[in-house]
Short mmCIF file of C-alpha atoms in Angstrom, two decimals:
data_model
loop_
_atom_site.label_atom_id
_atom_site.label_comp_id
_atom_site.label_asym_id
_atom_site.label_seq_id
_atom_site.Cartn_x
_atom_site.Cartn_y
_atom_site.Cartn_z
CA UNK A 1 112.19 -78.06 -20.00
CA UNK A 2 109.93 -77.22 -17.00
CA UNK A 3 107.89 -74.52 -18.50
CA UNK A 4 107.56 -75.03 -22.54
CA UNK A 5 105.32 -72.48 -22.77
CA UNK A 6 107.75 -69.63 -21.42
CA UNK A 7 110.45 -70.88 -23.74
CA UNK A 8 107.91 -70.37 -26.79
CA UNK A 9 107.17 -67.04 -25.25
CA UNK A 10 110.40 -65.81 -25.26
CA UNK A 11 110.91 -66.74 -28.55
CA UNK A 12 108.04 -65.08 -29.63
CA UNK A 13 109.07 -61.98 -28.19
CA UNK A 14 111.69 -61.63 -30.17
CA UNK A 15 110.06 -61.80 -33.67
CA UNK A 16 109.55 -58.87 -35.94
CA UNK A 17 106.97 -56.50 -34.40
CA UNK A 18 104.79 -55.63 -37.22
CA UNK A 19 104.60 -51.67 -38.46
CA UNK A 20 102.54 -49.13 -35.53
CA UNK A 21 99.93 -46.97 -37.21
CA UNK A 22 100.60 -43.31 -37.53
CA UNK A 23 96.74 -42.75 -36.01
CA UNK A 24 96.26 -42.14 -32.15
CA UNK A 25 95.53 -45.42 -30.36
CA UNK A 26 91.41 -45.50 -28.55
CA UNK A 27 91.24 -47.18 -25.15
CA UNK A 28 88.11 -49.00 -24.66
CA UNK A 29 88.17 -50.16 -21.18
CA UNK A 30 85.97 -50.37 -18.23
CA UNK A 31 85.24 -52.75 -15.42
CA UNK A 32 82.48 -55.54 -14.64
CA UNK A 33 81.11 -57.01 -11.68
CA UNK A 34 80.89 -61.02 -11.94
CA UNK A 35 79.63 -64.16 -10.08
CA UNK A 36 80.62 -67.18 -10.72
CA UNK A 37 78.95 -70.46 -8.95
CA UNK A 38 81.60 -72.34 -6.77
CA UNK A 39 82.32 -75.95 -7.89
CA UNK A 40 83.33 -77.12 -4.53
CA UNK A 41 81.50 -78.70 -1.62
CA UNK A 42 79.39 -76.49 0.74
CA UNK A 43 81.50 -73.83 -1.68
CA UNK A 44 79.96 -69.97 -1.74
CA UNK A 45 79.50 -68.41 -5.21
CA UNK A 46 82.67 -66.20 -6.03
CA UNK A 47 81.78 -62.18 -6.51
CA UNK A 48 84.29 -60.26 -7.70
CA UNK A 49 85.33 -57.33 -10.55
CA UNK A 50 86.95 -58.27 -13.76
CA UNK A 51 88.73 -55.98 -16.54
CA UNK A 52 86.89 -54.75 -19.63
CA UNK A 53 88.45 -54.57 -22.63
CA UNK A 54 86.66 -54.19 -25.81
CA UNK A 55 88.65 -54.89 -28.86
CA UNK A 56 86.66 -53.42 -32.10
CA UNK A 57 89.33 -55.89 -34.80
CA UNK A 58 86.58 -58.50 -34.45
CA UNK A 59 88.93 -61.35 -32.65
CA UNK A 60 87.47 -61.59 -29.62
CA UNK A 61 90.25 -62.46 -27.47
CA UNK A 62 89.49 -62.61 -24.12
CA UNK A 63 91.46 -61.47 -21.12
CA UNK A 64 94.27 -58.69 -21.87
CA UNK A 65 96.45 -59.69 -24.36
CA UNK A 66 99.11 -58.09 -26.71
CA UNK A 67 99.50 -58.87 -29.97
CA UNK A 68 102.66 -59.32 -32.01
CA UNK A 69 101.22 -60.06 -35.81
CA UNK A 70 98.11 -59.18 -37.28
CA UNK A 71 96.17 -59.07 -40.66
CA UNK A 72 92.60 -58.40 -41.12
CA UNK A 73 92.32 -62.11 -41.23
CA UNK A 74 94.24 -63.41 -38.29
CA UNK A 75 96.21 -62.30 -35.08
CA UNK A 76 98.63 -63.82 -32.83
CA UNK A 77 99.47 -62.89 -29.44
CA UNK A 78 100.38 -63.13 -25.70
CA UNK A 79 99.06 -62.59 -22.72
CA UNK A 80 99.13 -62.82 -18.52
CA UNK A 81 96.50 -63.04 -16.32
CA UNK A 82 95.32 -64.41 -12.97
CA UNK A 83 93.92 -68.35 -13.21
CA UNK A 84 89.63 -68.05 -13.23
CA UNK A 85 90.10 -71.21 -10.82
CA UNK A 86 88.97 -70.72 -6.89
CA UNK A 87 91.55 -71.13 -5.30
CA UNK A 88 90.15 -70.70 -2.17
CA UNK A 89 87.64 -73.37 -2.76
CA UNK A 90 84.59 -70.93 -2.00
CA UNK A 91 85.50 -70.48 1.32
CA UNK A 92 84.03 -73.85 2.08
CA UNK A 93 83.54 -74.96 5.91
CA UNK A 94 84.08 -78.30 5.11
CA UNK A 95 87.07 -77.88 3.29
CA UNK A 96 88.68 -75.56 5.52
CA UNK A 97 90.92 -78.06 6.96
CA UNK A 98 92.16 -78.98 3.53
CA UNK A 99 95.75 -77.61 2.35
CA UNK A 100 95.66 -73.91 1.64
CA UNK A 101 95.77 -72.75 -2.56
CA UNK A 102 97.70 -70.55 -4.45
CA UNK A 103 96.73 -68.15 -7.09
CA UNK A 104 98.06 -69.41 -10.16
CA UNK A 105 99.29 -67.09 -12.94
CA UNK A 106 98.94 -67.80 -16.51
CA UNK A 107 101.46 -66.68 -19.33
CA UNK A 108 99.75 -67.56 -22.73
CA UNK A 109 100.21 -67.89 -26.61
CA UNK A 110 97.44 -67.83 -29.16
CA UNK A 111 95.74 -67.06 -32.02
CA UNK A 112 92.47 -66.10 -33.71
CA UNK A 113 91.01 -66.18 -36.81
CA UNK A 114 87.96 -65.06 -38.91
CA UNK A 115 85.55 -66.71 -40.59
CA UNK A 116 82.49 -65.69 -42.46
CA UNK A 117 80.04 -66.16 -39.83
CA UNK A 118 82.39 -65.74 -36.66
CA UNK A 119 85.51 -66.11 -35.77
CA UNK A 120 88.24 -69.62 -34.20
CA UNK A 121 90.45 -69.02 -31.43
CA UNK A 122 92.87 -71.47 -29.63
CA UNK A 123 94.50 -70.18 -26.44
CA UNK A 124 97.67 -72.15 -24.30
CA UNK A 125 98.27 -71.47 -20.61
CA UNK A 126 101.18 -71.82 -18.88
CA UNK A 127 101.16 -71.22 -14.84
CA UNK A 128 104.05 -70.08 -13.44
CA UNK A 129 102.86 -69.50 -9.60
CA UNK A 130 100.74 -72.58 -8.23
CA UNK A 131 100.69 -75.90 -9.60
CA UNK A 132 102.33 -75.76 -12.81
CA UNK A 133 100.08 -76.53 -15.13
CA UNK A 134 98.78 -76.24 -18.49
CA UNK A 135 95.37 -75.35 -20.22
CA UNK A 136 94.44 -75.32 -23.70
CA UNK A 137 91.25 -73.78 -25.28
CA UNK A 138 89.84 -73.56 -28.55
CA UNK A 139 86.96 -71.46 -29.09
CA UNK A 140 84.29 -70.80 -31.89
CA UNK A 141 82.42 -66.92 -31.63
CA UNK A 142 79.43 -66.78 -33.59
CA UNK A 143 78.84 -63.51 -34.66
CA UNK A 144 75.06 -63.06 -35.66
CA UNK A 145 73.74 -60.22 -37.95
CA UNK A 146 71.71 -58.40 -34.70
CA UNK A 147 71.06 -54.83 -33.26
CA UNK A 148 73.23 -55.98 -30.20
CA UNK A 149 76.55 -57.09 -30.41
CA UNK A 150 75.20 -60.77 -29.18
CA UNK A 151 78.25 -63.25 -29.51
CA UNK A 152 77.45 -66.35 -28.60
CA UNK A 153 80.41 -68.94 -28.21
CA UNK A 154 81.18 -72.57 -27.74
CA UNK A 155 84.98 -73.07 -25.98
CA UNK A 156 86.51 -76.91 -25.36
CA UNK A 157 88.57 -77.15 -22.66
CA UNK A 158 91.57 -79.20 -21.63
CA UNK A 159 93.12 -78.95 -18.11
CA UNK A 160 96.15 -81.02 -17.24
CA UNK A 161 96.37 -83.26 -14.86
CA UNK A 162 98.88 -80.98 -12.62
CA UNK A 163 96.39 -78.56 -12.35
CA UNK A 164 93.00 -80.88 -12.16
CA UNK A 165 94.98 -82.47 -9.31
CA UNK A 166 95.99 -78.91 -7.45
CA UNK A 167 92.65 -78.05 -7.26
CA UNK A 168 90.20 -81.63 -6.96
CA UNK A 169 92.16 -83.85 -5.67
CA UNK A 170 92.89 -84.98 -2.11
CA UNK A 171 96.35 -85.73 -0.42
CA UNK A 172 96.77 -88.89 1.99
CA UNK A 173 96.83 -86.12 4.86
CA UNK A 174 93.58 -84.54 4.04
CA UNK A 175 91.55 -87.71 4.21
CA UNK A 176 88.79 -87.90 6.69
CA UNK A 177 85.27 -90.17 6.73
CA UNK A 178 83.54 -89.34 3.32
CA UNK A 179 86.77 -87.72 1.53
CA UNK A 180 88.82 -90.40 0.64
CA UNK A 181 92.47 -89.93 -1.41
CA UNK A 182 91.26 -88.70 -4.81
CA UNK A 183 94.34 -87.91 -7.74
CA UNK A 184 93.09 -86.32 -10.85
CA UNK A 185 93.76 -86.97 -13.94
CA UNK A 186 93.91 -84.49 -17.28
CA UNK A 187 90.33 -83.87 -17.96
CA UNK A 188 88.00 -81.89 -20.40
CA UNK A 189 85.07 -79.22 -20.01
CA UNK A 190 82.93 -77.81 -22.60
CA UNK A 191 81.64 -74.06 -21.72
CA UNK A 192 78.87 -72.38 -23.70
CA UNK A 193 77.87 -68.42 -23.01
CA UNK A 194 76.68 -65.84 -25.29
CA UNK A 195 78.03 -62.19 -24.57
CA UNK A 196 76.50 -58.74 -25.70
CA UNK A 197 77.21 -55.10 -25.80
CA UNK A 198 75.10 -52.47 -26.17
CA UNK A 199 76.83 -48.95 -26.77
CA UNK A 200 74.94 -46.09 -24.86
CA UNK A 201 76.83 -43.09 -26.13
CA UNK A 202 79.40 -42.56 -28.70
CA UNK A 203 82.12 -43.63 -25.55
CA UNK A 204 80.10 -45.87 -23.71
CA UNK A 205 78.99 -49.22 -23.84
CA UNK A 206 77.48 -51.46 -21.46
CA UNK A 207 78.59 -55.03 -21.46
CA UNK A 208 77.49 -58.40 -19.57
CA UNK A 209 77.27 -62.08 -20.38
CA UNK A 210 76.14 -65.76 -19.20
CA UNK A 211 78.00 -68.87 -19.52
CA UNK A 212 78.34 -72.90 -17.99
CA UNK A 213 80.50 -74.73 -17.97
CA UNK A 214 80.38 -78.74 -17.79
CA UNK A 215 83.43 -81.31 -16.66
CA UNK A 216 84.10 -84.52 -17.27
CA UNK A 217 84.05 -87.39 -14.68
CA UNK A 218 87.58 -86.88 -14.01
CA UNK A 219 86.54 -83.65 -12.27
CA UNK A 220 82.71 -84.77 -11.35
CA UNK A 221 84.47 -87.56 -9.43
CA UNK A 222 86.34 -86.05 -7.26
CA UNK A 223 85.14 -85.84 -3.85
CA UNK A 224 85.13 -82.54 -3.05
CA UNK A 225 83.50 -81.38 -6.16
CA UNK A 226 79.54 -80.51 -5.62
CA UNK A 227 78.48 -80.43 -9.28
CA UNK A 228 80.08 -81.17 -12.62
CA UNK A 229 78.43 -77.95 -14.05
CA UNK A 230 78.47 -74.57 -13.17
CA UNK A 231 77.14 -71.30 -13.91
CA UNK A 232 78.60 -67.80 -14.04
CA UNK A 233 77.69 -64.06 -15.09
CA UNK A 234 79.26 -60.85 -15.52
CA UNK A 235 78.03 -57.28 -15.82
CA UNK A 236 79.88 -54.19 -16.25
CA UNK A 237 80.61 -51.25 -18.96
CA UNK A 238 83.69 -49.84 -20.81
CA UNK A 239 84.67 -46.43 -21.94
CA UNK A 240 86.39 -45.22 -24.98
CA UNK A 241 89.15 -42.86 -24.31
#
């Protein structure tokens, strides 16, 4: 089956949706403003706004997400979102005469669970838009005893090679003196951040965090990669409704 992932979503929708509280539901959403360094060759750091969503269960899932079972312990759920890959290869000059990008769309499954100092969550993404590929993530949260809400996090990575190839590697036509052919391969990246938030007023909270993120040398390789780690940032606050 060409997408897996959409088959398993489908069947997911269709389990039992557990029972909906009788109390009125509390939006806590908002909006940041992030930066994120660009991987690519002569590439320009990507600026750009991002959803806020604060969940207060304590699973930190990221991105918007809905879930279809939950205990205090555990939750499972799907989710869409835009791919946090440049697609437009940071507006590079010297990759401008490269093959233009889509923006790849992610449908994705997962789950998170808590443990006595944090909490595990694993995450798979299916794109249905660009190049087709998948992305797996599994992520530990720490959750310290501070003030703050300070949540620092270690996430392994693994891209497939349909989408390490989409974005690093380099068709026979796009070959020129110092960018050889280059086909990727699947490949692995390790990316370590800490987040915080620090509420202001009953309804508001500000929110920011700092992360990098290192690939392997199936990624490091390719020609028209600059650097096999990068660095990103976000800033931003949400508001309880």
């Amino acid at each position: 089956m060409k997408y897996p992932l959409c088959a398993a979503l489908a069947l997911l929708a269709t389990a039992q949706m557990p029972a909906v509280s009788a109390e009125p539901r509390q939006w806590n959403v908002g909006l940041a403003a992030t930066t994120d360094q660009s991987l690519f060759v002569g590439g320009d750091a990507q600026i750009g706004v991002k959803p806020v969503i604060i969940k207060e269960n304590g699973f930190d899932i990221a991105g918007p997400a809905w879930s279809f079972s939950a205990t205090p312990a555990r939750e499972f759920y799907i989710g869409a979102g835009l791919d946090e890959w440049d697609h437009e290869r940071g507006d590079s000059p010297a990759l401008q005469d490269m093959a233009e990008l889509d923006r790849a769309i992610n449908l994705r499954v997962g789950g998170a669970w808590k443990l006595a100092t944090g909490t595990v969550s694993a995450d798979l993404a299916q794109d249905v838009a660009a190049h087709e590929g998948a992305q797996a993530k599994l992520r530990y949260t720490h959750h310290p005893d501070t003030p703050l809400t300070l949540r620092p996090y270690a996430e392994l990575q693994w891209l497939s090679a349909d989408l390490t190839d989409y974005y690093v590697g380099v068709d026979a036509a796009e070959t020129k003196a110092g960018r050889p052919a280059y086909q990727a391969d699947a490949a692995l990246a390790l990316k370590l951040g800490v987040t915080v938030e620090k509420p202001i007023t009953e309804r508001l909270t500000l929110v920011g965090g700092v992360s990098a993120t290192g690939y392997d040398s199936t990624i490091a390789d390719s020609p028209i990669i600059d650097s096999n780690t990068v660095f990103g940032g976000y800033a931003g606050a949400a508001y309880r409704w």
